[in-house]
């Protein structure tokens, strides 16, 4: 692992790091913010999964999370959204391939050789940061994400009961098997395999019995993707039917951008901090 950059911010350390990933068989870059409290002892970790077209850099530059992380003593981990580099498959369109890994392990060629973002974010990256940063308390973790990353956060939390004390999301794709972005991705990455697809669909997972303790979700009322791609009402219905306590808020006038995410990320971090103790 190599440090690409390190800067002081809000009394903490904002790092960008790179390493060779066994999961994706590529180099991978991620960012990690360590709050000032990490200099005195171990701090909880919030993982943030980004949306379509993003790298680690979008939230790191535009997420405005550092003040809240420093106030609450939270570390903030932001991985990339796909493998990149020579030999990594891509296809025309920003909703597939590079920047659009959908947090799954692809089974179909040509994607399967590198697109293994599920293994990367659920196993390899947490193990790496746990080894490299003794100041992280991996028994106190939370997860959140935006859009495709909201889908990632929900599915990762639902399939790892007990690992995350809290899960939240911004404008998540809640039922990828039922919307164009998800259908296109699962068609390419899984050849449309219905069982694999179902295991990466938050609403379907809840229907099949997966649970989290509680959820906090914000969506923008003026998000152009709301009705066609995000469909938060399906998550509300699934949570009502399954008894998952969920706060799903429609934020009037907000769109899908980082102007929306950054407006509520501080509130989400305060909510995570309350659960992380
Ligand atoms: N590129 C698409 C938009 C894709 C998009 O909105 N991506 C979101 C996540 S789903 C994002 O965070 N984009 C990067 C950014 O705003 O920095 C378009 O032109 O309509």
mmCIF file of N, CA and C in Angstrom, residues 33-93:
data_model
loop_
_atom_site.group_PDB
_atom_site.id
_atom_site.type_symbol
_atom_site.label_atom_id
_atom_site.label_comp_id
_atom_site.label_asym_id
_atom_site.label_seq_id
_atom_site.Cartn_x
_atom_site.Cartn_y
_atom_site.Cartn_z
ATOM 1 N N UNK A 33 -10.256 9.224 5.881
ATOM 2 C CA UNK A 33 -10.078 10.352 6.807
ATOM 3 C C UNK A 33 -9.965 9.800 8.213
ATOM 4 N N UNK A 34 -8.909 10.185 8.907
ATOM 5 C CA UNK A 34 -8.738 9.816 10.313
ATOM 6 C C UNK A 34 -8.956 11.063 11.155
ATOM 7 N N UNK A 35 -9.955 11.037 12.035
ATOM 8 C CA UNK A 35 -10.251 12.240 12.820
ATOM 9 C C UNK A 35 -9.174 12.461 13.891
ATOM 10 N N UNK A 36 -9.156 13.643 14.522
ATOM 11 C CA UNK A 36 -8.120 13.906 15.542
ATOM 12 C C UNK A 36 -8.133 12.887 16.668
ATOM 13 N N UNK A 37 -9.314 12.358 17.001
ATOM 14 C CA UNK A 37 -9.430 11.387 18.106
ATOM 15 C C UNK A 37 -8.599 10.124 17.846
ATOM 16 N N UNK A 38 -8.279 9.845 16.570
ATOM 17 C CA UNK A 38 -7.495 8.642 16.235
ATOM 18 C C UNK A 38 -6.073 8.757 16.773
ATOM 19 N N UNK A 39 -5.654 9.974 17.154
ATOM 20 C CA UNK A 39 -4.313 10.123 17.730
ATOM 21 C C UNK A 39 -4.277 9.715 19.199
ATOM 22 N N UNK A 40 -5.462 9.612 19.807
ATOM 23 C CA UNK A 40 -5.533 9.231 21.229
ATOM 24 C C UNK A 40 -5.980 7.787 21.439
ATOM 25 N N UNK A 41 -6.710 7.215 20.470
ATOM 26 C CA UNK A 41 -7.234 5.860 20.680
ATOM 27 C C UNK A 41 -7.962 5.389 19.440
ATOM 28 N N UNK A 42 -8.709 4.286 19.606
ATOM 29 C CA UNK A 42 -9.350 3.693 18.426
ATOM 30 C C UNK A 42 -10.668 4.398 18.126
ATOM 31 N N UNK A 43 -10.963 4.520 16.836
ATOM 32 C CA UNK A 43 -12.178 5.241 16.410
ATOM 33 C C UNK A 43 -13.021 4.336 15.512
ATOM 34 N N UNK A 44 -14.367 4.543 15.538
ATOM 35 C CA UNK A 44 -15.226 3.758 14.652
ATOM 36 C C UNK A 44 -15.032 4.143 13.180
ATOM 37 N N UNK A 45 -15.439 3.246 12.300
ATOM 38 C CA UNK A 45 -15.241 3.441 10.859
ATOM 39 C C UNK A 45 -16.578 3.500 10.131
ATOM 40 N N UNK A 46 -16.763 4.569 9.349
ATOM 41 C CA UNK A 46 -17.917 4.671 8.452
ATOM 42 C C UNK A 46 -17.410 4.467 7.026
ATOM 43 N N UNK A 47 -17.976 3.487 6.334
ATOM 44 C CA UNK A 47 -17.636 3.266 4.923
ATOM 45 C C UNK A 47 -18.695 3.930 4.060
ATOM 46 N N UNK A 48 -18.251 4.686 3.058
ATOM 47 C CA UNK A 48 -19.151 5.400 2.140
ATOM 48 C C UNK A 48 -18.927 4.849 0.740
ATOM 49 N N UNK A 49 -19.984 4.282 0.141
ATOM 50 C CA UNK A 49 -19.893 3.751 -1.217
ATOM 51 C C UNK A 49 -20.489 4.769 -2.197
ATOM 52 N N UNK A 50 -19.733 5.064 -3.231
ATOM 53 C CA UNK A 50 -20.112 6.146 -4.151
ATOM 54 C C UNK A 50 -20.978 5.635 -5.302
ATOM 55 N N UNK A 51 -21.500 6.607 -6.058
ATOM 56 C CA UNK A 51 -22.438 6.296 -7.131
ATOM 57 C C UNK A 51 -21.793 6.258 -8.510
ATOM 58 N N UNK A 52 -22.634 6.085 -9.499
ATOM 59 C CA UNK A 52 -22.223 5.962 -10.893
ATOM 60 C C UNK A 52 -21.326 7.117 -11.313
ATOM 61 N N UNK A 53 -20.296 6.801 -12.033
ATOM 62 C CA UNK A 53 -19.299 7.732 -12.597
ATOM 63 C C UNK A 53 -18.264 8.211 -11.585
ATOM 64 N N UNK A 54 -18.416 7.845 -10.319
ATOM 65 C CA UNK A 54 -17.516 8.377 -9.290
ATOM 66 C C UNK A 54 -16.265 7.530 -9.098
ATOM 67 N N UNK A 55 -15.236 8.194 -8.563
ATOM 68 C CA UNK A 55 -14.109 7.507 -7.935
ATOM 69 C C UNK A 55 -14.184 7.884 -6.444
ATOM 70 N N UNK A 56 -13.142 7.535 -5.699
ATOM 71 C CA UNK A 56 -13.065 7.992 -4.301
ATOM 72 C C UNK A 56 -13.078 9.516 -4.221
ATOM 73 N N UNK A 57 -12.688 10.164 -5.328
ATOM 74 C CA UNK A 57 -12.378 11.597 -5.264
ATOM 75 C C UNK A 57 -13.621 12.477 -5.161
ATOM 76 N N UNK A 58 -14.772 11.994 -5.691
ATOM 77 C CA UNK A 58 -15.956 12.866 -5.685
ATOM 78 C C UNK A 58 -16.390 13.212 -4.275
ATOM 79 N N UNK A 59 -16.608 12.182 -3.454
ATOM 80 C CA UNK A 59 -17.053 12.477 -2.082
ATOM 81 C C UNK A 59 -15.935 13.143 -1.287
ATOM 82 N N UNK A 60 -14.699 12.770 -1.577
ATOM 83 C CA UNK A 60 -13.583 13.336 -0.826
ATOM 84 C C UNK A 60 -13.503 14.849 -1.063
ATOM 85 N N UNK A 61 -13.785 15.273 -2.299
ATOM 86 C CA UNK A 61 -13.733 16.709 -2.603
ATOM 87 C C UNK A 61 -15.039 17.426 -2.261
ATOM 88 N N UNK A 62 -16.177 16.751 -2.463
ATOM 89 C CA UNK A 62 -17.457 17.470 -2.430
ATOM 90 C C UNK A 62 -18.414 17.024 -1.328
ATOM 91 N N UNK A 63 -18.005 16.017 -0.531
ATOM 92 C CA UNK A 63 -18.930 15.452 0.453
ATOM 93 C C UNK A 63 -19.066 16.255 1.735
ATOM 94 N N UNK A 64 -18.104 17.097 2.034
ATOM 95 C CA UNK A 64 -18.150 17.958 3.241
ATOM 96 C C UNK A 64 -18.397 17.145 4.514
ATOM 97 N N UNK A 65 -17.709 16.026 4.652
ATOM 98 C CA UNK A 65 -17.937 15.144 5.807
ATOM 99 C C UNK A 65 -16.956 15.360 6.955
ATOM 100 N N UNK A 66 -15.850 16.064 6.691
ATOM 101 C CA UNK A 66 -14.762 16.068 7.675
ATOM 102 C C UNK A 66 -15.102 16.787 8.985
ATOM 103 N N UNK A 67 -15.885 17.853 8.915
ATOM 104 C CA UNK A 67 -16.224 18.565 10.167
ATOM 105 C C UNK A 67 -17.019 17.630 11.083
ATOM 106 N N UNK A 68 -18.006 16.931 10.516
ATOM 107 C CA UNK A 68 -18.822 16.019 11.335
ATOM 108 C C UNK A 68 -17.985 14.843 11.833
ATOM 109 N N UNK A 69 -17.114 14.316 10.979
ATOM 110 C CA UNK A 69 -16.263 13.190 11.412
ATOM 111 C C UNK A 69 -15.342 13.616 12.552
ATOM 112 N N UNK A 70 -14.812 14.825 12.459
ATOM 113 C CA UNK A 70 -13.936 15.316 13.525
ATOM 114 C C UNK A 70 -14.732 15.569 14.805
ATOM 115 N N UNK A 71 -15.945 16.099 14.662
ATOM 116 C CA UNK A 71 -16.770 16.372 15.851
ATOM 117 C C UNK A 71 -17.152 15.083 16.566
ATOM 118 N N UNK A 72 -17.432 14.029 15.807
ATOM 119 C CA UNK A 72 -17.913 12.782 16.406
ATOM 120 C C UNK A 72 -16.823 11.716 16.543
ATOM 121 N N UNK A 73 -15.643 11.990 16.051
ATOM 122 C CA UNK A 73 -14.561 11.013 16.160
ATOM 123 C C UNK A 73 -14.762 9.801 15.266
ATOM 124 N N UNK A 74 -15.142 10.051 14.002
ATOM 125 C CA UNK A 74 -15.392 8.951 13.063
ATOM 126 C C UNK A 74 -14.341 8.941 11.955
ATOM 127 N N UNK A 75 -13.851 7.748 11.618
ATOM 128 C CA UNK A 75 -13.036 7.601 10.408
ATOM 129 C C UNK A 75 -13.979 7.381 9.232
ATOM 130 N N UNK A 76 -13.551 7.809 8.039
ATOM 131 C CA UNK A 76 -14.429 7.800 6.858
ATOM 132 C C UNK A 76 -13.656 7.198 5.691
ATOM 133 N N UNK A 77 -14.147 6.068 5.198
ATOM 134 C CA UNK A 77 -13.454 5.308 4.144
ATOM 135 C C UNK A 77 -14.251 5.395 2.850
ATOM 136 N N UNK A 78 -13.595 5.815 1.758
ATOM 137 C CA UNK A 78 -14.286 5.969 0.473
ATOM 138 C C UNK A 78 -13.556 5.209 -0.631
ATOM 139 N N UNK A 79 -14.064 4.012 -0.971
ATOM 140 C CA UNK A 79 -13.446 3.254 -2.059
ATOM 141 C C UNK A 79 -13.862 3.756 -3.439
ATOM 142 N N UNK A 80 -13.216 3.232 -4.469
ATOM 143 C CA UNK A 80 -13.600 3.488 -5.857
ATOM 144 C C UNK A 80 -14.864 2.674 -6.175
ATOM 145 N N UNK A 81 -15.433 2.906 -7.362
ATOM 146 C CA UNK A 81 -16.685 2.225 -7.735
ATOM 147 C C UNK A 81 -16.482 1.104 -8.750
ATOM 148 N N UNK A 82 -15.260 0.930 -9.214
ATOM 149 C CA UNK A 82 -14.983 -0.162 -10.166
ATOM 150 C C UNK A 82 -13.483 -0.347 -10.252
ATOM 151 N N UNK A 83 -13.072 -1.505 -10.822
ATOM 152 C CA UNK A 83 -11.648 -1.621 -11.168
ATOM 153 C C UNK A 83 -11.360 -0.691 -12.344
ATOM 154 N N UNK A 84 -10.101 -0.355 -12.525
ATOM 155 C CA UNK A 84 -9.691 0.504 -13.639
ATOM 156 C C UNK A 84 -8.307 0.069 -14.101
ATOM 157 N N UNK A 85 -7.954 0.489 -15.321
ATOM 158 C CA UNK A 85 -6.602 0.239 -15.817
ATOM 159 C C UNK A 85 -6.619 -0.649 -17.043
ATOM 160 N N UNK A 86 -5.404 -0.952 -17.472
ATOM 161 C CA UNK A 86 -5.236 -1.725 -18.694
ATOM 162 C C UNK A 86 -5.948 -3.072 -18.593
ATOM 163 N N UNK A 87 -6.656 -3.437 -19.629
ATOM 164 C CA UNK A 87 -7.285 -4.754 -19.672
ATOM 165 C C UNK A 87 -8.614 -4.847 -18.953
ATOM 166 N N UNK A 88 -9.052 -3.753 -18.336
ATOM 167 C CA UNK A 88 -10.337 -3.777 -17.629
ATOM 168 C C UNK A 88 -11.454 -3.474 -18.631
ATOM 169 N N UNK A 89 -12.441 -4.370 -18.698
ATOM 170 C CA UNK A 89 -13.518 -4.234 -19.682
ATOM 171 C C UNK A 89 -14.313 -2.954 -19.447
ATOM 172 N N UNK A 90 -14.853 -2.437 -20.535
ATOM 173 C CA UNK A 90 -15.746 -1.273 -20.447
ATOM 174 C C UNK A 90 -16.716 -1.371 -21.615
ATOM 175 N N UNK A 91 -17.728 -0.531 -21.561
ATOM 176 C CA UNK A 91 -18.714 -0.491 -22.630
ATOM 177 C C UNK A 91 -19.192 0.942 -22.700
ATOM 178 N N UNK A 92 -19.678 1.331 -23.851
ATOM 179 C CA UNK A 92 -20.136 2.723 -23.975
ATOM 180 C C UNK A 92 -21.266 2.994 -22.990
ATOM 181 N N UNK A 93 -21.241 4.159 -22.404
ATOM 182 C CA UNK A 93 -22.295 4.519 -21.446
ATOM 183 C C UNK A 93 -21.710 4.622 -20.054
#
